[in-house]
Short mmCIF file of N, CA and C in Angstrom, two decimals:
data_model
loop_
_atom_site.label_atom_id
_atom_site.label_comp_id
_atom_site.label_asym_id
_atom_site.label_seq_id
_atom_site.Cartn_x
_atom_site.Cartn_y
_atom_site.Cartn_z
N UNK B 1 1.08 -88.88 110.24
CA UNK B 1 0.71 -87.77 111.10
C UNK B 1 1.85 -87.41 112.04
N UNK B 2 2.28 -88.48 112.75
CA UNK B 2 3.58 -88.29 113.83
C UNK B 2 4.56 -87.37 113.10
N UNK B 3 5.11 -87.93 111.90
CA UNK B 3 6.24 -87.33 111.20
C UNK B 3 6.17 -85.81 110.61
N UNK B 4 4.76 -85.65 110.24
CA UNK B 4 4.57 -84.28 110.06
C UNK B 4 4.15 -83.00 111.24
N UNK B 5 4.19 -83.91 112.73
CA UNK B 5 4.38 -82.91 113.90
C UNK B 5 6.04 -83.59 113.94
N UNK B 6 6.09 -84.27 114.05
CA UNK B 6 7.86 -83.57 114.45
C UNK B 6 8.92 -83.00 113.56
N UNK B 7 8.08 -83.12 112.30
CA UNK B 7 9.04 -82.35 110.88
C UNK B 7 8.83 -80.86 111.63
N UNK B 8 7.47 -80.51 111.71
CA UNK B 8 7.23 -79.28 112.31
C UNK B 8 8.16 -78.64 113.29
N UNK B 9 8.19 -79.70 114.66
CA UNK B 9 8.62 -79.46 115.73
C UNK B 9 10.18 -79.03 115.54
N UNK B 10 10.69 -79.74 114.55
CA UNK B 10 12.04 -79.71 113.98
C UNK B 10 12.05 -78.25 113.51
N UNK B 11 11.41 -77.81 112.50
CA UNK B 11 11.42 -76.57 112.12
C UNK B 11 11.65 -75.54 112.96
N UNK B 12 10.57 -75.63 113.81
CA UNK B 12 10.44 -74.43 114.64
C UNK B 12 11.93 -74.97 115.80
N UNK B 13 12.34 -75.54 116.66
CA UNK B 13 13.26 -75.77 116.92
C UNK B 13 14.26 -75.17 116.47
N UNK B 14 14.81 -75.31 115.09
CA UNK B 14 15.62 -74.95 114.25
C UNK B 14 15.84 -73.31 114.19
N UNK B 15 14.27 -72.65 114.01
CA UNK B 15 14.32 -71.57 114.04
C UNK B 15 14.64 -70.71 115.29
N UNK B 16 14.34 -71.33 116.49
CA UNK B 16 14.67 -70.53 117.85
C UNK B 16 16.11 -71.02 117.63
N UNK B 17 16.33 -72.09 117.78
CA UNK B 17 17.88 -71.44 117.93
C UNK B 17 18.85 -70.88 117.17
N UNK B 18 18.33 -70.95 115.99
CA UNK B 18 18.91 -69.82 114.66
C UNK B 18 19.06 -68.27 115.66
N UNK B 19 17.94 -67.94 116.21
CA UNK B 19 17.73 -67.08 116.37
C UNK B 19 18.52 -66.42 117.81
N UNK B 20 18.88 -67.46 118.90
CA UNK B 20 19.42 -67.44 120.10
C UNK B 20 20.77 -67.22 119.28
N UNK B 21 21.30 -68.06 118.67
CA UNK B 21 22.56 -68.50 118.17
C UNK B 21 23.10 -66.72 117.37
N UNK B 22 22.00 -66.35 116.74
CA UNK B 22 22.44 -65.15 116.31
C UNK B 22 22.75 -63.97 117.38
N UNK B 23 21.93 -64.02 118.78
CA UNK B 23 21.83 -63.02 119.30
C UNK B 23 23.26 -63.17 120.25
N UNK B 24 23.57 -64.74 120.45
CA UNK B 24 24.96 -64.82 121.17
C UNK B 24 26.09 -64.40 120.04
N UNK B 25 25.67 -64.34 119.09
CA UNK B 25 26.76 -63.84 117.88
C UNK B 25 27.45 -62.14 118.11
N UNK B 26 26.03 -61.85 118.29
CA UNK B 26 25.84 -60.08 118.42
C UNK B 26 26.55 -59.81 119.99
N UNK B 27 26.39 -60.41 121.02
CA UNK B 27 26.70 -60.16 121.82
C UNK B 27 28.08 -60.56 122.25
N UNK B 28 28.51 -61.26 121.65
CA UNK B 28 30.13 -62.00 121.64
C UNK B 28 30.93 -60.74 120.43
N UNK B 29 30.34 -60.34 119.69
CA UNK B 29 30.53 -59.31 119.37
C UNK B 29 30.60 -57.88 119.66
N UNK B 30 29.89 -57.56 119.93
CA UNK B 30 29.72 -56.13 121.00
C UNK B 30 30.78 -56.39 122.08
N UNK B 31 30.93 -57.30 122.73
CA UNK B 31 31.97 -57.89 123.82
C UNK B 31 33.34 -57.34 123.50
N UNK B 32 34.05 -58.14 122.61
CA UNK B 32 35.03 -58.08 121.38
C UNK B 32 35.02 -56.01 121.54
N UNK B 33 34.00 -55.57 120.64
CA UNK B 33 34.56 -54.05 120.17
C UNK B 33 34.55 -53.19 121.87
N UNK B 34 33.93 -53.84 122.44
CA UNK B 34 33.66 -53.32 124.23
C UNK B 34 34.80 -52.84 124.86
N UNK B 35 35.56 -54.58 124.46
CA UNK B 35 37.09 -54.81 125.16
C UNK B 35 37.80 -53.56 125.07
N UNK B 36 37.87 -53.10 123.87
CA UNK B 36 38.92 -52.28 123.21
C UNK B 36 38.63 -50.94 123.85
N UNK B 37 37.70 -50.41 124.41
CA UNK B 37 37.42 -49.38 125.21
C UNK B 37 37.35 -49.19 126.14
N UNK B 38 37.47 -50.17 127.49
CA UNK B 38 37.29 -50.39 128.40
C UNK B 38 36.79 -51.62 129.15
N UNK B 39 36.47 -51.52 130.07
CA UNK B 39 36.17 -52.65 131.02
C UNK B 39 34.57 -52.75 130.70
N UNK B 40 34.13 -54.10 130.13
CA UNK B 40 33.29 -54.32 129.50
C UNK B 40 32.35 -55.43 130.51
N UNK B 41 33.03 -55.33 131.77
CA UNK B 41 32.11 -57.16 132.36
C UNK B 41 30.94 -57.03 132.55
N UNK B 42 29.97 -55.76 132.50
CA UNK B 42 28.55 -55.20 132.64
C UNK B 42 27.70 -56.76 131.20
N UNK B 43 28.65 -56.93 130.09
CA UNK B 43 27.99 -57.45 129.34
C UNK B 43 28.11 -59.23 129.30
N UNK B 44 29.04 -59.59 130.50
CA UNK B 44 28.50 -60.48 131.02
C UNK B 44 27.42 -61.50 131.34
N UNK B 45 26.50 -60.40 131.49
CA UNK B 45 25.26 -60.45 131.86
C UNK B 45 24.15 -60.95 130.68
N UNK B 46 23.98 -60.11 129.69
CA UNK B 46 23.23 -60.62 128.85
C UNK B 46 23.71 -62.09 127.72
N UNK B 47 25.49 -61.91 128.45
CA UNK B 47 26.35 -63.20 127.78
C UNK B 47 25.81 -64.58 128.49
N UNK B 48 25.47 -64.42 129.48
CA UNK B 48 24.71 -65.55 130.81
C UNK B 48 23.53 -66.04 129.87
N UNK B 49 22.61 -64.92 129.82
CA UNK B 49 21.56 -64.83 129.80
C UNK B 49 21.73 -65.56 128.33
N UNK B 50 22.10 -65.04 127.40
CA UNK B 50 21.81 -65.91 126.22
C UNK B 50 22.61 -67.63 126.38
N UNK B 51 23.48 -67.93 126.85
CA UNK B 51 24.08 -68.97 127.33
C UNK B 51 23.21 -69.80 127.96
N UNK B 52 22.08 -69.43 128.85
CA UNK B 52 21.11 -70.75 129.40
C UNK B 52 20.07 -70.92 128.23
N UNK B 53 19.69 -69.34 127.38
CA UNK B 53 18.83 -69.85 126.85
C UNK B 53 19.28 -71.00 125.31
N UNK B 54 20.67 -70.99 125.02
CA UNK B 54 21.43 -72.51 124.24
C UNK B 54 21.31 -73.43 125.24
N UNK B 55 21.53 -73.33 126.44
CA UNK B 55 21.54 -74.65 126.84
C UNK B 55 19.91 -75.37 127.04
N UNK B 56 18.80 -74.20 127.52
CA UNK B 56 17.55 -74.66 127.84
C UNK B 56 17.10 -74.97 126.02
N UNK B 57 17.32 -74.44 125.00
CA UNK B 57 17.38 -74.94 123.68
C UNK B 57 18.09 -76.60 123.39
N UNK B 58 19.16 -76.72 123.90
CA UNK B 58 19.71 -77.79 123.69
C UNK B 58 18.68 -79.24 124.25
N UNK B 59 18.47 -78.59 125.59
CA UNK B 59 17.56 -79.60 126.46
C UNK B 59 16.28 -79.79 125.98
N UNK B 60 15.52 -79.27 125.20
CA UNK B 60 14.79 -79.36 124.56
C UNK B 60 14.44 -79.82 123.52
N UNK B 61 15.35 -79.76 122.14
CA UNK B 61 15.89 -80.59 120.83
C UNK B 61 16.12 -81.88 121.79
N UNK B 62 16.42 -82.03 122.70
CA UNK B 62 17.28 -83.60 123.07
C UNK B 62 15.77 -83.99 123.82
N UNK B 63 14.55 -84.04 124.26
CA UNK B 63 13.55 -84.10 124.91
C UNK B 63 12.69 -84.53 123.91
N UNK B 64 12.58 -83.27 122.39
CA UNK B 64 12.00 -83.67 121.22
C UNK B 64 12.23 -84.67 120.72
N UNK B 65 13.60 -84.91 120.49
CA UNK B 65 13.84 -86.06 119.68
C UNK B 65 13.73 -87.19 119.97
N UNK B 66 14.12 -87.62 121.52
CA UNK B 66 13.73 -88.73 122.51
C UNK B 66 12.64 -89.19 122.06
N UNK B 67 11.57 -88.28 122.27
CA UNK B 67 10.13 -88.73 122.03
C UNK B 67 9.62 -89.29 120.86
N UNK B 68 10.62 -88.87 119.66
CA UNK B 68 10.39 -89.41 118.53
C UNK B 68 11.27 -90.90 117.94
N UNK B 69 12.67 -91.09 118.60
CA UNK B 69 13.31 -91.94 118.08
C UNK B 69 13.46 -92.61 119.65
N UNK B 70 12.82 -94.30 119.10
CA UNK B 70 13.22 -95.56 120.21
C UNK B 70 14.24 -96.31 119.55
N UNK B 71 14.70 -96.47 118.79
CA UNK B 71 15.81 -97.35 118.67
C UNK B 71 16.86 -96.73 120.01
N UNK B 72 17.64 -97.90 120.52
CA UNK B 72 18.38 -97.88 121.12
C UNK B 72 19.81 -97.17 120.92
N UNK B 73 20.19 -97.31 119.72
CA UNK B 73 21.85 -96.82 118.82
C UNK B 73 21.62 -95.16 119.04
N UNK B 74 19.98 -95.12 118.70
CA UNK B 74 19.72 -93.36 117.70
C UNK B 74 19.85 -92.64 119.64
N UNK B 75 19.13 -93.28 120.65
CA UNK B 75 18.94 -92.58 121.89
C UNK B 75 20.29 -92.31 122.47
N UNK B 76 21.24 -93.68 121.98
CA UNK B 76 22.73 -93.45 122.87
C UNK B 76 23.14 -92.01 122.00
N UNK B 77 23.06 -91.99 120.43
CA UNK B 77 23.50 -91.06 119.91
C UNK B 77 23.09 -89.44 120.60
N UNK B 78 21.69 -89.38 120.86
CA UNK B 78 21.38 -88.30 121.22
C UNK B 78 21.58 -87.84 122.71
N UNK B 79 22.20 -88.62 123.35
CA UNK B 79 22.76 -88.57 124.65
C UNK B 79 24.07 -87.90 124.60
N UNK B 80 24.74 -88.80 123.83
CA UNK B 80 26.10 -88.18 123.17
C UNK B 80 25.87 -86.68 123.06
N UNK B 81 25.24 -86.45 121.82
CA UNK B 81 25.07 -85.10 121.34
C UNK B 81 24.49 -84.47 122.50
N UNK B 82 23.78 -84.42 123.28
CA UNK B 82 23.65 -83.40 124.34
C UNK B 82 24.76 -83.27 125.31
N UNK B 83 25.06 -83.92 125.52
CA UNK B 83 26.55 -83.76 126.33
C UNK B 83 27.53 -83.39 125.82
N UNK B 84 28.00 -83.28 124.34
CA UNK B 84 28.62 -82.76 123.82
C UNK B 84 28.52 -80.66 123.60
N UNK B 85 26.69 -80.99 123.39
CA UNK B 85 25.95 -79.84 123.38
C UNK B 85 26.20 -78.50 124.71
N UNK B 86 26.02 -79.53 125.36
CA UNK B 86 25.93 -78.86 127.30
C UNK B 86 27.71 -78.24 127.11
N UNK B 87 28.87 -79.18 126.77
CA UNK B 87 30.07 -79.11 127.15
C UNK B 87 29.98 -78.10 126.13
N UNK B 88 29.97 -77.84 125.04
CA UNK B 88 30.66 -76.83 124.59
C UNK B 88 30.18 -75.63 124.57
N UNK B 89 28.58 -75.46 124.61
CA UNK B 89 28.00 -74.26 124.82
C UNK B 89 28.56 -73.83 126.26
N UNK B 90 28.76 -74.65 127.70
CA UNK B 90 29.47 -73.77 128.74
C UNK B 90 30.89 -73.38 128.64
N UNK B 91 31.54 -74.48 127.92
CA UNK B 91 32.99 -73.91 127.76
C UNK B 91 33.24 -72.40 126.96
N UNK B 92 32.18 -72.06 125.54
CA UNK B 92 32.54 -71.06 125.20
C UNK B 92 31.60 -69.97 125.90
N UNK B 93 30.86 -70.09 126.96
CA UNK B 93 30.12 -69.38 127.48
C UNK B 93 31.32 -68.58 128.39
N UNK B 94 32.30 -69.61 129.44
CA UNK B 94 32.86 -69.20 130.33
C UNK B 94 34.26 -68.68 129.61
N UNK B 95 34.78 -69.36 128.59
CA UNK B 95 35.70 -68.70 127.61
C UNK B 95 35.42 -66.88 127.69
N UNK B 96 34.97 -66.52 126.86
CA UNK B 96 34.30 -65.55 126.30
C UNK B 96 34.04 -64.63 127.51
N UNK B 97 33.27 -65.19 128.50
CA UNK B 97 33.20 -64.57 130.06
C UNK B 97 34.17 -63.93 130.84
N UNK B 98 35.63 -65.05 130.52
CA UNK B 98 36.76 -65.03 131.16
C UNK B 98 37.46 -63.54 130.49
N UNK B 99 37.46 -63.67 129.36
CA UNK B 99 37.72 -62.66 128.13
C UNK B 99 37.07 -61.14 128.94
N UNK B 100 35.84 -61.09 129.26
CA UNK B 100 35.32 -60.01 129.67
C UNK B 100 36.15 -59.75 131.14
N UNK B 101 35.78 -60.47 132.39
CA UNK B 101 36.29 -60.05 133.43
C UNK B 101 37.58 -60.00 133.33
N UNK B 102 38.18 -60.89 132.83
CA UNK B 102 39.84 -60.07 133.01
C UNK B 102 40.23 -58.99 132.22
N UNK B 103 39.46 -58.84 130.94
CA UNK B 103 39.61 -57.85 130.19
C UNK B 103 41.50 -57.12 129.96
N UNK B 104 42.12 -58.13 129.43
CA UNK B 104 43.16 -58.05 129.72
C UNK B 104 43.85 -57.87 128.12
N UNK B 105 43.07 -57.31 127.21
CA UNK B 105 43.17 -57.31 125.78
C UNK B 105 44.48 -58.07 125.09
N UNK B 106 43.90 -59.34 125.85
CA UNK B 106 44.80 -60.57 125.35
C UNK B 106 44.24 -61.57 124.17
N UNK B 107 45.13 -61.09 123.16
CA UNK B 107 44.67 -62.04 121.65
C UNK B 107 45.20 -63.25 121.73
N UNK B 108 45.56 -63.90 123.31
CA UNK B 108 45.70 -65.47 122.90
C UNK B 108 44.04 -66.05 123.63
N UNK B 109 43.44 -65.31 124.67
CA UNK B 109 42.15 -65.58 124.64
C UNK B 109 41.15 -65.53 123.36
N UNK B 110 41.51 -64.45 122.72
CA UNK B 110 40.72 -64.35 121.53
C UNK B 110 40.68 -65.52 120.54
N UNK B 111 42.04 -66.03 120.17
CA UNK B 111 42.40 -67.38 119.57
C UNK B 111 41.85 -68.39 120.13
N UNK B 112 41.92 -68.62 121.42
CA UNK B 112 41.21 -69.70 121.89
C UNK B 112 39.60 -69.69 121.42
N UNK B 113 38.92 -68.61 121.57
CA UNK B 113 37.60 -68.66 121.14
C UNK B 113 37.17 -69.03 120.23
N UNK B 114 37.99 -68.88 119.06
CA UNK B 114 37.90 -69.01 117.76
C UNK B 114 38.24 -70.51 117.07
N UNK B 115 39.57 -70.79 117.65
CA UNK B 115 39.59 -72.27 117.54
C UNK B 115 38.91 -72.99 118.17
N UNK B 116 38.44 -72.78 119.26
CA UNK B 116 37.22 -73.61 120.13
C UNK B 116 35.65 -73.67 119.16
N UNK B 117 35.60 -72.26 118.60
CA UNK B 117 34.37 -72.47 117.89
C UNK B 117 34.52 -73.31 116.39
N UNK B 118 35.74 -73.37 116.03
CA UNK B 118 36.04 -74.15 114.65
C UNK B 118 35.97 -75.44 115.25
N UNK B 119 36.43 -75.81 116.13
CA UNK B 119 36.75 -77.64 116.54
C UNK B 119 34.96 -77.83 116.85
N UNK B 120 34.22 -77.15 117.70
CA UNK B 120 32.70 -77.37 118.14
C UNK B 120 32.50 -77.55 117.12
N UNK B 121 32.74 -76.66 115.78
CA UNK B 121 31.65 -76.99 114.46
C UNK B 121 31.87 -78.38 113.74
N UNK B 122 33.21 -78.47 113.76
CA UNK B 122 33.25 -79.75 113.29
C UNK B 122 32.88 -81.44 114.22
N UNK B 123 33.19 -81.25 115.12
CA UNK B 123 32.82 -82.31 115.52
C UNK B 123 30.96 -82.20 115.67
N UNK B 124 30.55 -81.06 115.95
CA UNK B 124 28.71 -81.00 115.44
C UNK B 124 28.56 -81.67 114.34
N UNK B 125 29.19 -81.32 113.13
CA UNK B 125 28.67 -81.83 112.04
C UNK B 125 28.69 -83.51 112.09
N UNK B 126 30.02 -84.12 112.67
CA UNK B 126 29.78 -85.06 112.59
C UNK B 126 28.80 -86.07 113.17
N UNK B 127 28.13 -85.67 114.38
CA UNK B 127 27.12 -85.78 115.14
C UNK B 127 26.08 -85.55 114.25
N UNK B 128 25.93 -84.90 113.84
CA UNK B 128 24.75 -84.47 113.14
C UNK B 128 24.82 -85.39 112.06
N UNK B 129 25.92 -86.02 111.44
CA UNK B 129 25.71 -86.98 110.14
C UNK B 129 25.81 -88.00 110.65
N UNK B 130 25.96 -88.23 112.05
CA UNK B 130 25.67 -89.99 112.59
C UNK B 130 24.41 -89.94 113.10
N UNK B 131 23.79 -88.88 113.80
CA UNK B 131 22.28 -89.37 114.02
C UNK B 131 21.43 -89.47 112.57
N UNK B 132 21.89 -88.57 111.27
CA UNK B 132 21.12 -88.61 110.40
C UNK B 132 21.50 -89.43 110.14
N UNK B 133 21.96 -90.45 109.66
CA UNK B 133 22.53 -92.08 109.32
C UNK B 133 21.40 -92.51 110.26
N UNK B 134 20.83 -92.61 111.20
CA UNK B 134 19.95 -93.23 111.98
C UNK B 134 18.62 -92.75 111.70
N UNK B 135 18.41 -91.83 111.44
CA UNK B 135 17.28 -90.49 111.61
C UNK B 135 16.82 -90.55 110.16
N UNK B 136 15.38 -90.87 109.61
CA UNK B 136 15.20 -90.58 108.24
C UNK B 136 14.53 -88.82 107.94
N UNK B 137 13.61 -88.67 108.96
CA UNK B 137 13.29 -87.62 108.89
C UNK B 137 14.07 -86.07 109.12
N UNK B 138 15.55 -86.96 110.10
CA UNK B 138 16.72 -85.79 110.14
C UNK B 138 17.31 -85.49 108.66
N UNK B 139 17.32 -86.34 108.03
CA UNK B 139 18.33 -86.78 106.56
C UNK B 139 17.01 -85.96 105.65
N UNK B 140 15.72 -85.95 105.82
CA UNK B 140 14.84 -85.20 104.78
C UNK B 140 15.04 -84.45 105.16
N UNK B 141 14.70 -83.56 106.54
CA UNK B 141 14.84 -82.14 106.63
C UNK B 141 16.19 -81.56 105.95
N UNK B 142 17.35 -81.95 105.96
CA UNK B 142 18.68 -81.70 105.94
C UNK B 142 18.50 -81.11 104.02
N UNK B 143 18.11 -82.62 103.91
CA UNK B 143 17.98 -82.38 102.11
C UNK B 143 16.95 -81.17 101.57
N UNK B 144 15.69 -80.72 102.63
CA UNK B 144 15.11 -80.28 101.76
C UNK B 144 15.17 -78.44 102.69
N UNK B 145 16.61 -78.56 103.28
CA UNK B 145 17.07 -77.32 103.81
C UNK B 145 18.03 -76.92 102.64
N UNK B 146 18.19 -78.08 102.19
CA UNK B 146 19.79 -77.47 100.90
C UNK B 146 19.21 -77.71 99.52
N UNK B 147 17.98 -77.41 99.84
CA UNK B 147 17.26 -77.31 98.39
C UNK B 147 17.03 -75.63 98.32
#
């Protein structure tokens, strides 16, 4: 019974922040074509705004999972991963931010964003394949997402 509310809980989890994750996509975007026309820091704002709601997402996955995994190894892991979580969702929050208020249509900010979001992905993944090494129900969902 436990495993099939937090397979759930996992799901839906999954899906809000699919969904946050897309809308900071759109808006890091719009940002980007903004730049090129003018002074864009008005969009700041909804850049904030989607930025707490990854982090209040993050705090939440890390709250869920607590509740489900007591081993000691799997909790240090998920400590890790939220702090990793917290650090990089504000770094590219204020990145990206910085990009707007100076608006200084500088493509070595732009680079930074980009390599910042390639290095976040990879070191996620690896996080994500050391708690699933711990996690059986992380390692099913995973498998029966790439089905």
């Amino acid at each position: 019974m436990a495993q099939s509310v937090r397979m759930e809980r996992e799901r839906e989890w999954k899906r809000r922040h699919t969904r946050i994750g897309y809308a900071l996509l759109g808006v890091v975007i719009l940002a980007f074509a903004l730049m090129f026309f003018g002074r864009a820091t008005w969009i700041t704002v909804p850049l904030g705004l989607v930025g707490v709601a990854l982090l209040v997402s993050d705090v939440a996955k890390y709250r869920m999972r607590r509740s489900f995994l007591f081993e000691s190894a799997a909790q240090k892991m998920l400590r890790w991963q939220l702090g990793y979580d917290i650090v990089n969702t504000s770094v590219l929050i204020i990145m990206v931010g910085g990009l707007l208020i100076f608006s200084q249509d500088n493509i070595y900010w732009a680079f930074a964003v980009v390599i910042w979001g390639i290095i976040a992905e990879v070191v996620s993944r690896r996080l994500n394949r050391a708690l699933q090494a711990r996690d059986p129900i992380l390692r099913a969902l995973e498998l029966e997402e790439a089905r």
